XYZ file of N, CA, C and O in Angstrom:
528
model
N 124.335 101.855 131.429
C 123.146 102.574 131.860
C 122.042 101.566 132.183
O 121.776 100.644 131.415
N 121.382 101.727 133.314
C 120.368 100.776 133.774
C 119.160 100.713 132.852
O 118.601 99.642 132.629
N 118.754 101.854 132.305
C 117.591 101.875 131.415
C 117.865 101.053 130.161
O 117.017 100.279 129.711
N 119.043 101.225 129.599
C 119.416 100.473 128.390
C 119.445 98.980 128.697
O 118.941 98.172 127.935
N 120.021 98.602 129.824
C 120.091 97.194 130.224
C 118.693 96.617 130.414
O 118.405 95.503 129.976
N 117.820 97.385 131.036
C 116.449 96.924 131.247
C 115.740 96.697 129.911
O 115.057 95.691 129.721
N 115.896 97.627 128.961
C 115.282 97.467 127.638
C 115.845 96.247 126.920
O 115.101 95.501 126.276
N 117.154 96.031 127.015
C 117.761 94.858 126.377
C 117.193 93.569 126.970
O 116.923 92.609 126.243
N 117.001 93.542 128.281
C 116.410 92.366 128.921
C 114.970 92.161 128.470
O 114.545 91.042 128.187
N 114.213 93.252 128.364
C 112.805 93.156 127.967
C 112.650 92.736 126.510
O 111.643 92.119 126.149
N 113.620 93.048 125.675
C 113.553 92.635 124.272
C 113.516 91.116 124.128
O 113.070 90.597 123.113
N 113.984 90.405 125.139
C 113.994 88.945 125.105
C 112.623 88.354 125.409
O 112.405 87.167 125.196
N 111.697 89.179 125.875
C 110.354 88.695 126.180
C 109.667 88.325 124.879
O 109.581 89.119 123.955
N 109.151 87.130 124.766
C 108.545 86.643 123.523
C 107.084 87.079 123.355
O 106.584 87.136 122.247
N 106.389 87.372 124.459
C 104.967 87.711 124.362
C 104.701 89.216 124.362
O 103.567 89.658 124.293
N 105.762 90.014 124.391
C 105.646 91.476 124.432
C 106.454 92.081 123.283
O 107.556 91.633 122.977
N 105.893 93.108 122.652
C 106.601 93.866 121.621
C 106.794 95.275 122.164
O 105.840 95.891 122.650
N 108.009 95.774 122.091
C 108.305 97.123 122.562
C 108.473 98.023 121.348
O 109.315 97.770 120.485
N 107.636 99.064 121.259
C 107.697 99.997 120.128
C 107.732 101.422 120.661
O 107.069 101.739 121.661
N 108.505 102.290 120.007
C 108.482 103.703 120.406
C 107.155 104.320 119.982
O 106.523 103.883 119.017
N 106.735 105.340 120.700
C 105.528 106.071 120.308
C 105.799 106.801 119.003
O 106.945 107.109 118.666
N 104.732 107.080 118.263
C 104.855 107.778 116.987
C 105.454 109.171 117.183
O 106.219 109.647 116.362
N 105.098 109.823 118.272
C 105.650 111.146 118.591
C 106.076 111.138 120.050
O 105.463 110.496 120.885
N 107.116 111.860 120.349
C 107.553 111.944 121.730
C 108.606 110.901 122.052
O 109.178 110.268 121.178
N 108.841 110.723 123.332
C 109.917 109.825 123.751
C 109.405 108.672 124.614
O 110.144 108.132 125.416
N 108.162 108.305 124.443
C 107.595 107.192 125.205
C 107.775 105.876 124.470
O 107.987 105.849 123.262
N 107.641 104.809 125.231
C 107.640 103.460 124.661
C 106.333 102.776 125.022
O 105.766 103.014 126.087
N 105.872 101.915 124.123
C 104.687 101.118 124.368
C 105.115 99.665 124.505
O 105.923 99.175 123.727
N 104.540 98.983 125.481
C 104.745 97.555 125.673
C 103.433 96.900 125.266
O 102.430 97.041 125.948
N 103.448 96.236 124.120
C 102.226 95.694 123.538
C 102.228 94.171 123.574
O 103.263 93.539 123.337
N 101.073 93.621 123.843
C 100.896 92.184 123.723
C 101.198 91.802 122.278
O 100.731 92.461 121.341
N 102.016 90.777 122.067
C 102.444 90.400 120.713
C 101.244 90.146 119.786
O 101.233 90.593 118.649
N 100.237 89.432 120.266
C 99.075 89.155 119.420
C 98.361 90.443 119.012
O 97.930 90.588 117.876
N 98.238 91.384 119.950
C 97.605 92.672 119.644
C 98.445 93.445 118.624
O 97.904 94.031 117.684
N 99.749 93.417 118.794
C 100.632 94.121 117.858
C 100.519 93.536 116.444
O 100.389 94.276 115.466
N 100.532 92.210 116.335
C 100.402 91.558 115.027
C 99.072 91.950 114.392
O 99.003 92.243 113.193
N 98.017 92.001 115.189
C 96.700 92.392 114.666
C 96.741 93.836 114.151
O 96.195 94.138 113.088
N 97.418 94.723 114.857
C 97.540 96.122 114.421
C 98.296 96.215 113.085
O 97.912 96.981 112.206
N 99.374 95.467 112.960
C 100.142 95.469 111.711
C 99.283 94.923 110.575
O 99.238 95.501 109.478
N 98.588 93.834 110.820
C 97.752 93.223 109.784
C 96.631 94.158 109.335
O 96.271 94.176 108.159
N 96.084 94.948 110.255
C 95.047 95.903 109.881
C 95.567 96.867 108.809
O 94.845 97.247 107.904
N 96.822 97.260 108.931
C 97.425 98.156 107.939
C 97.732 97.406 106.643
O 97.365 97.844 105.561
N 98.428 96.301 106.769
C 98.898 95.572 105.587
C 97.750 95.041 104.747
O 97.816 95.049 103.520
N 96.680 94.585 105.385
C 95.568 94.011 104.640
C 94.531 95.054 104.208
O 93.496 94.706 103.667
N 94.825 96.333 104.425
C 93.944 97.409 103.971
C 94.086 97.530 102.457
O 95.078 98.050 101.946
N 93.104 97.030 101.724
C 93.194 96.965 100.262
C 93.097 98.336 99.597
O 93.403 98.467 98.414
N 92.686 99.363 100.329
C 92.687 100.710 99.761
C 94.092 101.301 99.774
O 94.387 102.230 99.034
N 94.960 100.769 100.618
C 96.320 101.284 100.745
C 97.344 100.369 100.089
O 98.252 100.839 99.416
N 97.197 99.067 100.302
C 98.170 98.107 99.803
C 97.542 97.151 98.803
O 96.362 96.841 98.885
N 98.358 96.690 97.892
C 97.932 95.715 96.896
C 98.831 94.492 97.026
O 100.055 94.617 97.127
N 98.236 93.325 97.032
C 99.018 92.094 97.112
C 99.698 91.872 95.763
O 99.064 91.945 94.711
N 101.011 91.636 95.802
C 101.780 91.447 94.573
C 102.649 90.194 94.697
O 102.932 89.725 95.790
N 103.077 89.707 93.565
C 104.017 88.597 93.534
C 105.399 89.135 93.918
O 105.881 90.119 93.340
N 106.029 88.517 94.899
C 107.303 89.004 95.424
C 108.370 89.092 94.338
O 109.039 90.109 94.186
N 108.560 88.041 93.578
C 109.600 88.011 92.540
C 109.330 89.080 91.478
O 110.216 89.801 91.061
N 108.078 89.190 91.066
C 107.711 90.196 90.058
C 107.959 91.617 90.584
O 108.481 92.476 89.867
N 107.601 91.856 91.841
C 107.824 93.178 92.433
C 109.315 93.494 92.516
O 109.737 94.613 92.203
N 110.122 92.518 92.928
C 111.570 92.731 93.001
C 112.144 93.045 91.618
O 112.963 93.962 91.471
N 111.713 92.298 90.624
C 112.197 92.539 89.256
C 111.785 93.921 88.762
O 112.581 94.622 88.132
N 110.542 94.337 89.064
C 110.078 95.658 88.651
C 110.897 96.771 89.290
O 111.221 97.765 88.635
N 111.242 96.608 90.559
C 112.050 97.619 91.250
C 113.432 97.706 90.604
O 113.950 98.806 90.355
N 114.027 96.579 90.297
C 115.346 96.573 89.669
C 115.308 97.253 88.302
O 116.210 98.013 87.943
N 114.240 97.027 87.537
C 114.091 97.669 86.230
C 113.953 99.177 86.406
O 114.587 99.960 85.678
N 113.154 99.602 87.375
C 112.967 101.035 87.617
C 114.281 101.709 88.032
O 114.572 102.824 87.613
N 115.073 101.027 88.841
C 116.363 101.587 89.247
C 117.290 101.691 88.040
O 117.986 102.699 87.864
N 117.301 100.680 87.194
C 118.126 100.724 85.978
C 117.687 101.883 85.077
O 118.522 102.586 84.508
N 116.361 102.097 84.962
C 115.854 103.220 84.166
C 116.300 104.548 84.764
O 116.702 105.463 84.046
N 116.226 104.659 86.080
C 116.667 105.873 86.762
C 118.140 106.131 86.462
O 118.528 107.255 86.145
N 118.952 105.073 86.560
C 120.387 105.199 86.294
C 120.646 105.670 84.868
O 121.486 106.548 84.645
N 119.924 105.128 83.920
C 120.180 105.532 82.533
C 119.726 106.967 82.293
O 120.346 107.689 81.509
N 118.705 107.429 83.004
C 118.278 108.828 82.881
C 119.337 109.799 83.399
O 119.431 110.929 82.923
N 120.105 109.387 84.390
C 121.085 110.274 85.014
C 122.531 109.909 84.681
O 123.454 110.510 85.209
N 122.742 108.966 83.794
C 124.100 108.482 83.509
C 125.003 109.550 82.897
O 126.219 109.459 83.024
N 124.438 110.566 82.255
C 125.256 111.628 81.660
C 125.530 112.783 82.617
O 126.240 113.729 82.265
N 124.983 112.705 83.818
C 125.198 113.779 84.794
C 126.634 113.744 85.312
O 127.219 112.667 85.465
N 127.209 114.927 85.562
C 128.572 114.960 86.122
C 128.637 114.191 87.445
O 127.755 114.329 88.288
N 129.638 113.385 87.592
C 129.838 112.625 88.826
C 129.148 111.270 88.844
O 129.363 110.487 89.761
N 128.306 110.994 87.842
C 127.637 109.689 87.815
C 128.568 108.705 87.126
O 128.587 108.572 85.918
N 129.347 108.023 87.917
C 130.381 107.123 87.404
C 129.891 105.681 87.358
O 128.828 105.355 87.905
N 130.674 104.837 86.742
C 130.358 103.401 86.707
C 130.344 102.842 88.132
O 129.498 102.007 88.467
N 131.240 103.334 88.967
C 131.292 102.873 90.355
C 129.992 103.240 91.087
O 129.440 102.428 91.829
N 129.490 104.446 90.848
C 128.236 104.866 91.458
C 127.076 104.027 90.923
O 126.205 103.605 91.678
N 127.087 103.761 89.621
C 126.063 102.918 89.014
C 126.044 101.542 89.680
O 124.984 101.017 90.030
N 127.206 100.943 89.876
C 127.295 99.621 90.507
C 126.790 99.666 91.950
O 126.141 98.734 92.424
N 127.080 100.765 92.646
C 126.668 100.898 94.045
C 125.152 101.028 94.165
O 124.534 100.460 95.060
N 124.533 101.759 93.240
C 123.091 101.987 93.280
C 122.309 100.755 92.821
O 121.220 100.476 93.313
N 122.886 99.988 91.905
C 122.200 98.819 91.352
C 122.082 97.730 92.424
O 123.077 97.352 93.040
N 120.860 97.232 92.679
C 120.688 96.211 93.716
C 121.403 94.908 93.376
O 121.531 94.547 92.213
N 121.874 94.226 94.404
C 122.516 92.928 94.198
C 121.562 91.807 94.598
O 120.417 92.052 94.979
N 122.038 90.591 94.534
C 121.180 89.435 94.830
C 120.882 89.290 96.315
O 120.049 88.482 96.709
N 121.552 90.077 97.161
C 121.346 89.957 98.602
C 120.257 90.889 99.130
O 119.927 90.831 100.301
N 119.712 91.742 98.265
C 118.694 92.665 98.748
C 117.419 91.896 99.102
O 117.167 90.810 98.594
N 116.668 92.467 100.002
C 115.434 91.824 100.455
C 114.357 92.898 100.599
O 114.655 94.090 100.555
N 113.111 92.490 100.778
C 112.051 93.490 100.954
C 112.290 94.325 102.208
O 112.954 93.881 103.147
N 111.770 95.525 102.216
C 111.869 96.363 103.411
C 111.025 95.784 104.536
O 110.343 94.768 104.373
N 111.075 96.422 105.676
C 110.299 95.985 106.835
C 109.206 97.001 107.125
O 109.359 98.186 106.836
N 108.136 96.526 107.719
C 107.044 97.391 108.145
C 106.886 97.269 109.652
O 106.975 96.173 110.202
N 106.666 98.413 110.282
C 106.445 98.472 111.725
C 105.235 99.349 111.975
O 104.892 100.197 111.158
N 104.608 99.171 113.117
C 103.545 100.070 113.538
C 103.953 100.666 114.876
O 104.244 99.937 115.818
N 104.002 101.994 114.917
C 104.277 102.703 116.161
C 102.977 103.334 116.646
O 102.321 104.055 115.883
N 102.579 103.063 117.891
C 101.329 103.616 118.410
C 101.370 105.144 118.474
O 102.412 105.743 118.734
N 100.222 105.755 118.244
C 100.089 107.209 118.321
C 99.733 107.575 119.759
O 98.585 107.501 120.175
N 100.741 107.991 120.527
C 100.575 108.266 121.955
C 99.625 109.430 122.210
O 99.025 109.514 123.279
N 99.467 110.310 121.245
C 98.621 111.481 121.428
C 97.139 111.207 121.131
O 96.333 112.125 121.126
N 96.781 109.929 120.905
C 95.384 109.591 120.620
C 94.881 108.448 121.513
O 94.438 107.408 121.036
N 94.931 108.654 122.833
C 94.469 107.577 123.728
C 92.980 107.290 123.583
O 92.545 106.161 123.788
N 92.208 108.303 123.197
C 90.758 108.107 123.059
C 90.407 107.139 121.934
O 89.307 106.618 121.868
N 91.349 106.867 121.053
C 91.119 105.924 119.940
C 91.929 104.642 120.137
O 92.272 103.964 119.179
N 92.274 104.341 121.390
C 93.053 103.150 121.735
C 94.423 103.152 121.065
O 94.903 102.127 120.614
N 95.027 104.322 120.984
C 96.382 104.466 120.443
C 96.527 103.803 119.071
O 97.247 102.816 118.919
N 95.855 104.340 118.057
C 95.990 103.730 116.724
C 97.445 103.770 116.270
O 98.247 104.560 116.784
N 97.773 102.944 115.329
C 99.161 102.846 114.896
C 99.485 103.656 113.657
O 98.620 103.968 112.845
N 100.752 103.987 113.521
C 101.295 104.664 112.341
C 102.253 103.687 111.668
O 103.243 103.280 112.270
N 101.945 103.289 110.431
C 102.779 102.332 109.701
C 104.067 102.994 109.238
O 104.038 104.078 108.662
N 105.177 102.328 109.480
C 106.479 102.795 109.036
C 107.073 101.704 108.160
O 107.136 100.544 108.570
N 107.478 102.065 106.959
C 108.119 101.111 106.043
C 109.564 101.519 105.870
O 109.861 102.690 105.623
N 110.453 100.570 106.029
C 111.880 100.863 105.890
C 112.426 100.262 104.608
O 111.891 99.292 104.083
N 113.500 100.829 104.131
C 114.179 100.303 102.960
C 115.514 99.674 103.309
O 116.312 99.375 102.424
N 115.775 99.470 104.592
C 117.050 98.906 105.023
C 117.283 97.553 104.355
O 116.416 96.687 104.387
N 118.424 97.388 103.752
C 118.841 96.156 103.063
C 117.970 95.841 101.852
O 118.044 94.762 101.294
N 117.137 96.786 101.428
C 116.275 96.545 100.273
C 116.948 97.019 98.988
O 118.020 97.630 99.006
N 116.285 96.773 97.885
C 116.826 97.144 96.578
C 117.002 98.654 96.433
O 117.864 99.111 95.689
N 116.208 99.442 97.155
C 116.289 100.899 97.015
C 117.176 101.569 98.059
O 117.322 102.784 98.067
N 117.796 100.797 98.934
C 118.582 101.354 100.033
C 119.626 102.353 99.544
O 119.667 103.504 99.993
N 120.477 101.956 98.621
C 121.556 102.844 98.170
C 121.021 103.990 97.327
O 121.517 105.123 97.438
N 120.020 103.727 96.517
C 119.423 104.802 95.733
C 118.800 105.849 96.651
O 118.951 107.052 96.418
N 118.125 105.414 97.703
C 117.546 106.341 98.663
C 118.618 107.191 99.322
O 118.445 108.385 99.508
N 119.724 106.571 99.680
C 120.825 107.318 100.288
C 121.371 108.363 99.324
O 121.649 109.495 99.716
N 121.499 107.989 98.076
C 122.027 108.908 97.074
C 121.091 110.091 96.843
O 121.521 111.235 96.822
N 119.817 109.837 96.696
C 118.859 110.908 96.402
C 118.567 111.771 97.606
O 118.094 112.889 97.457
N 118.850 111.283 98.816
C 118.623 112.077 100.029
C 119.663 113.181 100.181
O 119.437 114.140 100.908
N 120.772 113.058 99.492
C 121.828 114.066 99.640
C 121.857 114.931 98.456
O 122.198 115.281 97.628
């Protein structure tokens, strides 16, 4: 498909970031510096986020997951295999944050909507389990 090929080619552009709109099926082509500034506005908002020590935060998440597991360990179907699957391993990493522009707010210069993912993070498998 030509559209897919064009997007793949554009992804190689180093000075442009391509992000889907927060709602709808549009895409935004943003200057990389502007995009980084938009992300930083969210991340450095001290009313929303708190700066933490990475190692300490990772350890706290692992402890919380272990506590969750022990709370549900007597539930039917909660096996040792499931416990091992939910427990994070040494390969987990922090989630990613993205900002998708709000296409329905052009009068405010398309403010961004922060999206945080848990892909490959310590909570990835636990999130999958609790979603079902």
